[in-house]
Amino acid sequence: RYGESRGLKPHQTVPFENFLDDTNEGQLARIYVQGFEIRNVLDSIIINQAPWRPSDDMKATAVFFSASLTSYCGDTPVELVVERLLALGGTDLPPNIASNQAALSRMREMVSYSLMQLRSDVKKHV
């Protein structure tokens, strides 16, 4: 009854009843294995997502933030701009960017390239 009241489908009630009849160790083992199954499903969903690409607006914002930098060379200015972009947020960023290393890497590459282009333009004018 409990399974039906919680909205379990008929084909899910039998494994649920078997789970309730199992020993504590058996229940813990099933829960542990199901945690891995859920992780595998989530990993497959994340892997099958289209890769995130920074928009042109994001690139323009990165150049805007670069005006307050004292240096354009090295990793420090790139990290400062990335931190400001993350703090700013916005619709261009995927919701899980803090834990998505591939998206963070693309963002760092975009900021680094934008700073390099800006540095190149300054050198051309000087």
Backbone as a chain_set.jsonl record, in Angstrom:
{"seq": "RYGESRGLKPHQTVPFENFLDDTNEGQLARIYVQGFEIRNVLDSIIINQAPWRPSDDMKATAVFFSASLTSYCGDTPVELVVERLLALGGTDLPPNIASNQAALSRMREMVSYSLMQLRSDVKKHV", "coords": {"N": [[0.801, -1.204, 0.0], [1.903, 1.245, 0.775], [3.731, 1.853, -1.249], [1.996, 2.225, -3.418], [0.583, 4.446, -2.512], [2.552, 6.348, -2.628], [2.842, 6.741, -5.27], [4.092, 4.83, -6.875], [4.62, 2.865, -9.771], [2.885, -0.055, -11.074], [4.804, -2.015, -11.888], [6.898, -1.337, -10.283], [6.278, -1.826, -7.685], [6.681, -4.491, -6.872], [9.586, -4.896, -6.739], [9.951, -3.051, -4.682], [8.523, -4.198, -2.525], [10.055, -6.513, -2.231], [12.408, -5.318, -1.422], [11.656, -4.325, 1.096], [11.316, -6.731, 2.444], [13.869, -7.655, 2.663], [17.065, -8.113, 4.393], [18.769, -5.848, 6.663], [21.414, -5.448, 5.79], [21.21, -6.292, 3.163], [19.426, -4.36, 2.178], [20.984, -2.035, 2.457], [23.049, -2.659, 0.69], [21.642, -2.732, -1.747], [20.787, -0.048, -1.903], [23.265, 1.207, -2.079], [24.258, 0.209, -4.536], [22.274, 1.217, -6.228], [22.806, 3.921, -5.984], [25.185, 4.105, -7.46], [24.124, 3.389, -9.957], [22.424, 5.565, -10.463], [24.334, 7.592, -10.574], [25.737, 6.792, -12.893], [23.733, 7.146, -14.834], [23.335, 9.923, -14.652], [25.914, 10.797, -15.395], [25.925, 9.923, -18.065], [23.97, 11.577, -19.116], [25.134, 14.1, -18.778], [27.408, 13.809, -20.373], [26.261, 13.555, -22.882], [25.262, 16.067, -23.375], [25.215, 19.073, -25.3], [28.234, 20.816, -26.004], [29.132, 23.716, -24.152], [29.339, 27.008, -25.367], [30.937, 30.133, -25.253], [29.192, 33.22, -25.614], [29.085, 36.027, -27.947], [28.461, 38.32, -26.553], [29.401, 37.657, -24.032], [32.124, 37.594, -24.551], [32.561, 40.291, -25.134], [31.977, 41.376, -22.648], [34.053, 40.293, -21.153], [36.234, 41.672, -22.245], [35.51, 44.214, -21.451], [35.788, 44.034, -18.637], [38.501, 43.748, -18.588], [39.642, 46.229, -18.71], [40.216, 47.199, -16.204], [42.455, 45.876, -15.388], [45.87, 45.529, -14.373], [47.808, 44.219, -15.712], [48.136, 42.219, -18.632], [49.274, 39.83, -19.168], [49.917, 36.37, -18.458], [48.442, 33.992, -16.073], [47.007, 35.121, -13.98], [45.508, 37.579, -14.647], [43.608, 36.424, -16.35], [42.258, 34.645, -14.657], [41.192, 36.507, -12.86], [39.347, 37.908, -14.49], [37.671, 35.782, -15.226], [36.655, 35.076, -12.7], [35.19, 37.413, -12.156], [33.31, 37.334, -14.219], [31.929, 34.99, -13.527], [30.902, 35.786, -11.065], [29.223, 37.792, -11.907], [27.352, 36.374, -13.33], [24.491, 35.528, -15.267], [22.561, 34.897, -18.284], [24.0, 33.589, -20.184], [25.68, 31.74, -19.066], [26.064, 28.298, -18.236], [24.026, 26.502, -15.861], [25.478, 24.864, -14.121], [28.16, 25.606, -14.11], [30.26, 25.966, -12.31], [30.947, 23.424, -11.461], [31.462, 22.173, -13.81], [34.069, 21.335, -15.5], [34.881, 21.373, -18.165], [33.381, 23.451, -19.345], [34.321, 25.601, -17.816], [36.966, 25.58, -18.62], [36.689, 26.244, -21.347], [35.732, 28.817, -21.006], [37.921, 30.076, -19.786], [39.775, 29.852, -21.888], [38.513, 31.498, -23.79], [38.586, 33.985, -22.494], [41.345, 34.317, -22.229], [42.092, 34.39, -24.952], [40.702, 36.697, -25.745], [42.011, 38.643, -24.199], [44.558, 38.39, -25.291], [44.085, 39.264, -27.918], [43.36, 41.894, -27.403], [45.757, 42.847, -26.292], [47.359, 42.559, -28.523], [46.172, 44.419, -30.268], [46.761, 46.786, -28.894], [49.557, 46.787, -29.064], [49.877, 47.108, -31.823], [48.975, 49.692, -32.173], [50.825, 51.128, -30.812]], "CA": [[0.0, 0.0, 0.0], [2.731, 2.449, 0.877], [4.257, 2.13, -2.59], [0.919, 2.77, -4.242], [0.247, 5.791, -2.029], [3.637, 7.24, -3.023], [2.81, 6.904, -6.721], [4.885, 3.847, -7.6], [3.906, 2.16, -10.833], [2.727, -1.475, -10.706], [6.028, -2.806, -12.062], [7.875, -0.919, -9.277], [5.862, -2.251, -6.344], [7.268, -5.796, -6.527], [10.932, -4.694, -6.177], [9.82, -2.323, -3.418], [8.146, -5.173, -1.503], [11.239, -7.352, -2.01], [13.346, -4.503, -0.654], [11.196, -4.289, 2.485], [11.488, -8.056, 3.046], [15.299, -7.964, 2.716], [17.753, -7.768, 5.639], [19.356, -4.495, 6.669], [22.601, -5.455, 4.953], [20.744, -6.366, 1.776], [18.87, -3.06, 1.826], [22.095, -1.106, 2.287], [23.742, -3.01, -0.549], [20.807, -2.278, -2.875], [20.849, 1.413, -1.957], [24.61, 1.546, -2.534], [24.318, -0.084, -5.972], [21.401, 2.165, -6.929], [23.535, 5.194, -6.041], [26.069, 4.021, -8.635], [23.292, 3.408, -11.166], [21.993, 6.957, -10.661], [25.529, 8.344, -11.008], [26.003, 6.434, -14.285], [22.718, 7.792, -15.669], [23.642, 11.352, -14.676], [27.11, 10.981, -16.21], [25.58, 9.786, -19.479], [23.229, 12.781, -19.498], [26.094, 15.199, -18.872], [28.283, 13.563, -21.524], [25.502, 13.737, -24.115], [24.873, 17.458, -23.563], [26.016, 19.835, -26.261], [29.229, 21.614, -25.295], [28.81, 25.12, -23.978], [30.188, 27.962, -26.082], [30.707, 31.511, -24.823], [28.561, 34.064, -26.627], [29.807, 37.25, -28.283], [28.25, 39.252, -25.443], [30.31, 37.255, -22.96], [33.46, 38.04, -24.959], [32.6, 41.736, -24.968], [32.016, 41.637, -21.208], [35.411, 39.968, -20.707], [37.091, 42.787, -22.646], [35.116, 45.334, -20.588], [36.421, 43.838, -17.341], [39.955, 43.795, -18.723], [40.107, 47.61, -18.612], [40.682, 47.476, -14.845], [43.618, 45.039, -15.089], [47.154, 46.215, -14.476], [48.643, 43.43, -16.614], [47.351, 41.308, -19.475], [50.038, 38.592, -19.38], [49.894, 35.371, -17.401], [47.175, 33.38, -15.684], [46.303, 35.917, -12.977], [44.437, 38.401, -15.216], [42.561, 35.547, -16.887], [41.477, 34.166, -13.518], [40.422, 37.632, -12.32], [38.211, 38.162, -15.369], [36.759, 34.633, -15.103], [35.957, 35.219, -11.418], [34.192, 38.49, -12.272], [32.221, 36.855, -15.075], [31.14, 34.039, -12.739], [30.162, 36.548, -10.054], [28.18, 38.534, -12.612], [26.318, 35.409, -13.735], [23.851, 35.863, -16.531], [21.886, 33.808, -18.993], [24.937, 32.896, -21.068], [26.405, 30.706, -18.336], [25.279, 27.118, -17.856], [23.752, 26.544, -14.416], [26.437, 24.071, -13.341], [29.496, 25.918, -14.634], [31.272, 25.833, -11.267], [31.365, 22.023, -11.368], [31.7, 21.669, -15.164], [35.432, 21.752, -15.826], [35.001, 21.633, -19.603], [32.852, 24.793, -19.589], [35.261, 26.553, -17.225], [38.146, 25.605, -19.484], [36.338, 27.04, -22.529], [35.632, 30.207, -20.59], [39.295, 30.567, -19.611], [40.356, 30.003, -23.226], [37.898, 32.666, -24.415], [39.119, 35.187, -21.838], [42.754, 34.405, -22.609], [42.146, 34.82, -26.347], [40.26, 38.095, -25.801], [43.094, 39.467, -23.675], [45.646, 38.355, -26.265], [43.695, 40.143, -29.022], [43.435, 43.262, -26.902], [47.179, 43.139, -26.181], [47.858, 42.692, -29.898], [45.69, 45.705, -30.797], [47.524, 47.847, -28.245], [50.911, 46.772, -29.643], [49.791, 47.639, -33.188], [48.796, 51.132, -32.126], [51.997, 51.762, -30.168]], "C": [[0.842, 1.266, 0.0], [3.282, 2.841, -0.486], [3.204, 2.737, -3.498], [0.563, 4.193, -3.814], [1.319, 6.806, -2.41], [3.758, 7.38, -4.536], [3.688, 5.936, -7.491], [4.016, 3.166, -8.652], [3.831, 0.682, -10.463], [4.017, -2.29, -10.854], [7.115, -2.408, -11.05], [7.514, -1.414, -7.877], [6.48, -3.585, -5.929], [8.709, -5.628, -6.026], [10.913, -3.948, -4.845], [9.47, -3.286, -2.281], [9.311, -6.114, -1.192], [12.277, -6.609, -1.17], [12.958, -4.485, 0.826], [11.398, -5.629, 3.197], [12.955, -8.422, 3.239], [15.882, -7.588, 4.084], [18.32, -6.355, 5.539], [20.573, -4.414, 5.753], [22.224, -5.494, 3.472], [20.166, -5.043, 1.305], [19.977, -2.038, 1.581], [22.858, -1.382, 0.989], [22.948, -2.539, -1.771], [20.869, -0.764, -3.027], [22.198, 1.86, -2.506], [24.74, 1.333, -4.049], [23.449, 0.894, -6.759], [22.023, 3.557, -6.992], [24.484, 5.224, -7.231], [25.275, 4.059, -9.936], [22.829, 4.831, -11.484], [23.161, 7.791, -11.158], [25.842, 8.057, -12.473], [25.008, 7.1, -15.228], [22.996, 9.287, -15.778], [24.881, 11.642, -15.516], [26.794, 10.872, -17.698], [24.788, 10.995, -19.972], [24.191, 13.941, -19.69], [26.98, 15.036, -20.096], [27.555, 13.848, -22.83], [25.02, 15.168, -24.33], [25.774, 18.118, -24.598], [27.023, 20.682, -25.488], [28.831, 23.092, -25.256], [29.824, 25.979, -24.716], [29.897, 29.363, -25.561], [30.117, 32.343, -25.963], [29.438, 35.287, -26.908], [29.642, 38.294, -27.183], [29.188, 38.94, -24.282], [31.73, 37.71, -23.291], [33.6, 39.544, -24.779], [32.68, 42.109, -23.486], [33.404, 41.345, -20.657], [36.365, 41.103, -21.058], [36.779, 44.014, -21.785], [35.785, 45.221, -19.228], [37.935, 43.983, -17.428], [40.49, 45.215, -18.592], [40.655, 47.93, -17.226], [41.902, 46.64, -14.452], [44.902, 45.854, -15.219], [48.098, 45.49, -15.432], [47.742, 42.484, -17.4], [48.054, 39.966, -19.682], [49.873, 37.662, -18.178], [48.496, 34.875, -17.079], [46.363, 34.252, -14.734], [45.227, 36.811, -13.582], [43.286, 37.565, -15.77], [41.664, 35.082, -15.754], [40.64, 35.29, -12.901], [39.186, 37.917, -13.173], [37.2, 37.028, -15.275], [35.972, 34.724, -13.796], [34.877, 36.299, -11.496], [33.02, 38.062, -13.15], [31.327, 35.873, -14.325], [30.309, 34.761, -11.683], [29.007, 37.319, -10.69], [27.024, 37.628, -12.997], [25.752, 35.774, -15.09], [23.284, 34.645, -17.221], [22.839, 33.03, -19.889], [25.638, 31.731, -20.387], [25.515, 29.503, -18.072], [25.1, 27.093, -16.343], [24.789, 25.815, -13.569], [27.876, 24.382, -13.722], [30.579, 25.749, -13.574], [31.777, 24.394, -11.156], [31.658, 21.411, -12.733], [33.053, 22.175, -15.643], [35.611, 22.059, -17.308], [34.506, 23.04, -19.934], [33.778, 25.852, -19.004], [36.512, 26.684, -18.08], [37.878, 26.425, -20.746], [36.255, 28.523, -22.188], [37.018, 30.816, -20.401], [39.978, 30.784, -20.965], [39.813, 31.249, -23.918], [38.458, 33.948, -23.815], [40.577, 35.38, -22.222], [42.905, 34.904, -24.048], [41.738, 36.286, -26.472], [41.347, 39.026, -25.289], [44.271, 39.508, -24.638], [45.336, 39.28, -27.436], [43.781, 41.611, -28.615], [44.881, 43.718, -26.79], [47.786, 43.364, -27.56], [47.434, 44.03, -30.502], [46.458, 46.877, -30.187], [48.916, 47.928, -28.837], [50.916, 47.346, -31.057], [49.694, 49.162, -33.17], [49.996, 51.857, -31.511], [53.164, 51.666, -31.044]], "O": [[0.529, 2.236, -0.691], [3.3, 4.02, -0.838], [3.49, 3.658, -4.262], [0.277, 5.045, -4.655], [1.032, 7.999, -2.505], [4.663, 8.052, -5.032], [4.004, 6.191, -8.654], [2.828, 2.927, -8.438], [4.613, 0.208, -9.639], [4.291, -3.163, -10.031], [8.147, -3.075, -10.968], [8.36, -1.416, -6.983], [6.773, -3.785, -4.751], [9.038, -6.171, -4.971], [11.758, -4.186, -3.983], [10.05, -3.204, -1.198], [9.533, -6.472, -0.035], [12.938, -7.199, -0.316], [13.814, -4.612, 1.701], [11.623, -5.663, 4.407], [13.256, -9.405, 3.916], [15.268, -6.836, 4.84], [18.344, -5.753, 4.465], [20.748, -3.435, 5.028], [22.834, -4.82, 2.642], [20.386, -4.641, 0.162], [19.922, -1.269, 0.622], [23.259, -0.457, 0.282], [23.524, -2.008, -2.721], [20.988, -0.251, -4.14], [22.265, 2.79, -3.31], [25.276, 2.188, -4.755], [23.841, 1.348, -7.834], [21.792, 4.294, -7.951], [24.585, 6.233, -7.929], [25.7, 4.686, -10.906], [22.843, 5.249, -12.642], [23.0, 8.608, -12.065], [26.178, 8.974, -13.222], [25.389, 7.568, -16.301], [22.906, 9.86, -16.864], [24.906, 12.618, -16.265], [27.328, 11.633, -18.505], [24.926, 11.393, -21.129], [24.076, 14.688, -20.662], [27.274, 16.013, -20.784], [28.164, 14.33, -23.785], [24.425, 15.461, -25.367], [26.943, 17.761, -24.746], [26.696, 21.211, -24.426], [28.268, 23.628, -26.21], [31.023, 25.703, -24.689], [28.733, 29.745, -25.438], [30.496, 32.187, -27.124], [30.408, 35.546, -26.196], [30.564, 39.061, -26.907], [29.705, 39.847, -23.629], [32.458, 38.162, -22.407], [34.639, 40.022, -24.322], [33.377, 43.055, -23.119], [33.886, 42.069, -19.786], [37.22, 41.46, -20.247], [37.685, 44.769, -21.431], [36.299, 46.214, -18.713], [38.581, 44.308, -16.432], [41.69, 45.392, -18.381], [41.474, 48.838, -17.083], [42.338, 46.691, -13.301], [45.007, 46.747, -16.059], [49.073, 46.073, -15.908], [46.722, 42.013, -16.898], [47.493, 39.064, -20.303], [49.713, 38.107, -17.042], [47.51, 35.266, -17.704], [45.139, 34.128, -14.689], [44.105, 36.81, -13.075], [42.124, 37.957, -15.669], [40.44, 35.12, -15.876], [39.511, 35.057, -12.468], [38.1, 38.143, -12.638], [35.995, 37.279, -15.246], [34.766, 34.48, -13.777], [33.78, 36.123, -10.966], [31.87, 38.39, -12.858], [30.105, 35.914, -14.468], [29.159, 34.401, -11.434], [27.947, 37.479, -10.085], [25.866, 38.045, -12.995], [26.467, 36.275, -15.957], [23.5, 33.51, -16.796], [22.515, 31.92, -20.312], [26.138, 30.83, -21.06], [24.344, 29.659, -17.723], [25.945, 27.615, -15.617], [24.95, 26.14, -12.392], [28.731, 23.498, -13.661], [31.715, 25.418, -13.913], [32.932, 24.178, -10.788], [32.061, 20.25, -12.811], [33.171, 23.3, -16.129], [36.415, 22.921, -17.666], [35.14, 23.749, -20.716], [33.999, 26.891, -19.626], [37.051, 27.78, -18.239], [38.727, 27.208, -21.173], [36.657, 29.377, -22.979], [37.259, 31.951, -20.813], [40.674, 31.78, -21.162], [40.567, 31.977, -24.563], [38.77, 34.892, -24.541], [40.997, 36.501, -22.51], [43.757, 35.749, -24.325], [42.36, 37.038, -27.222], [41.585, 40.082, -25.874], [44.913, 40.547, -24.788], [46.216, 40.003, -27.903], [44.222, 42.459, -29.392], [45.204, 44.849, -27.151], [48.624, 44.247, -27.744], [48.229, 44.698, -31.164], [46.771, 47.845, -30.879], [49.414, 49.025, -29.089], [51.878, 48.009, -31.445], [50.253, 49.84, -34.032], [50.151, 53.066, -31.68], [54.244, 52.138, -30.687]]}, "num_chains": 1, "name": "protein.A"}
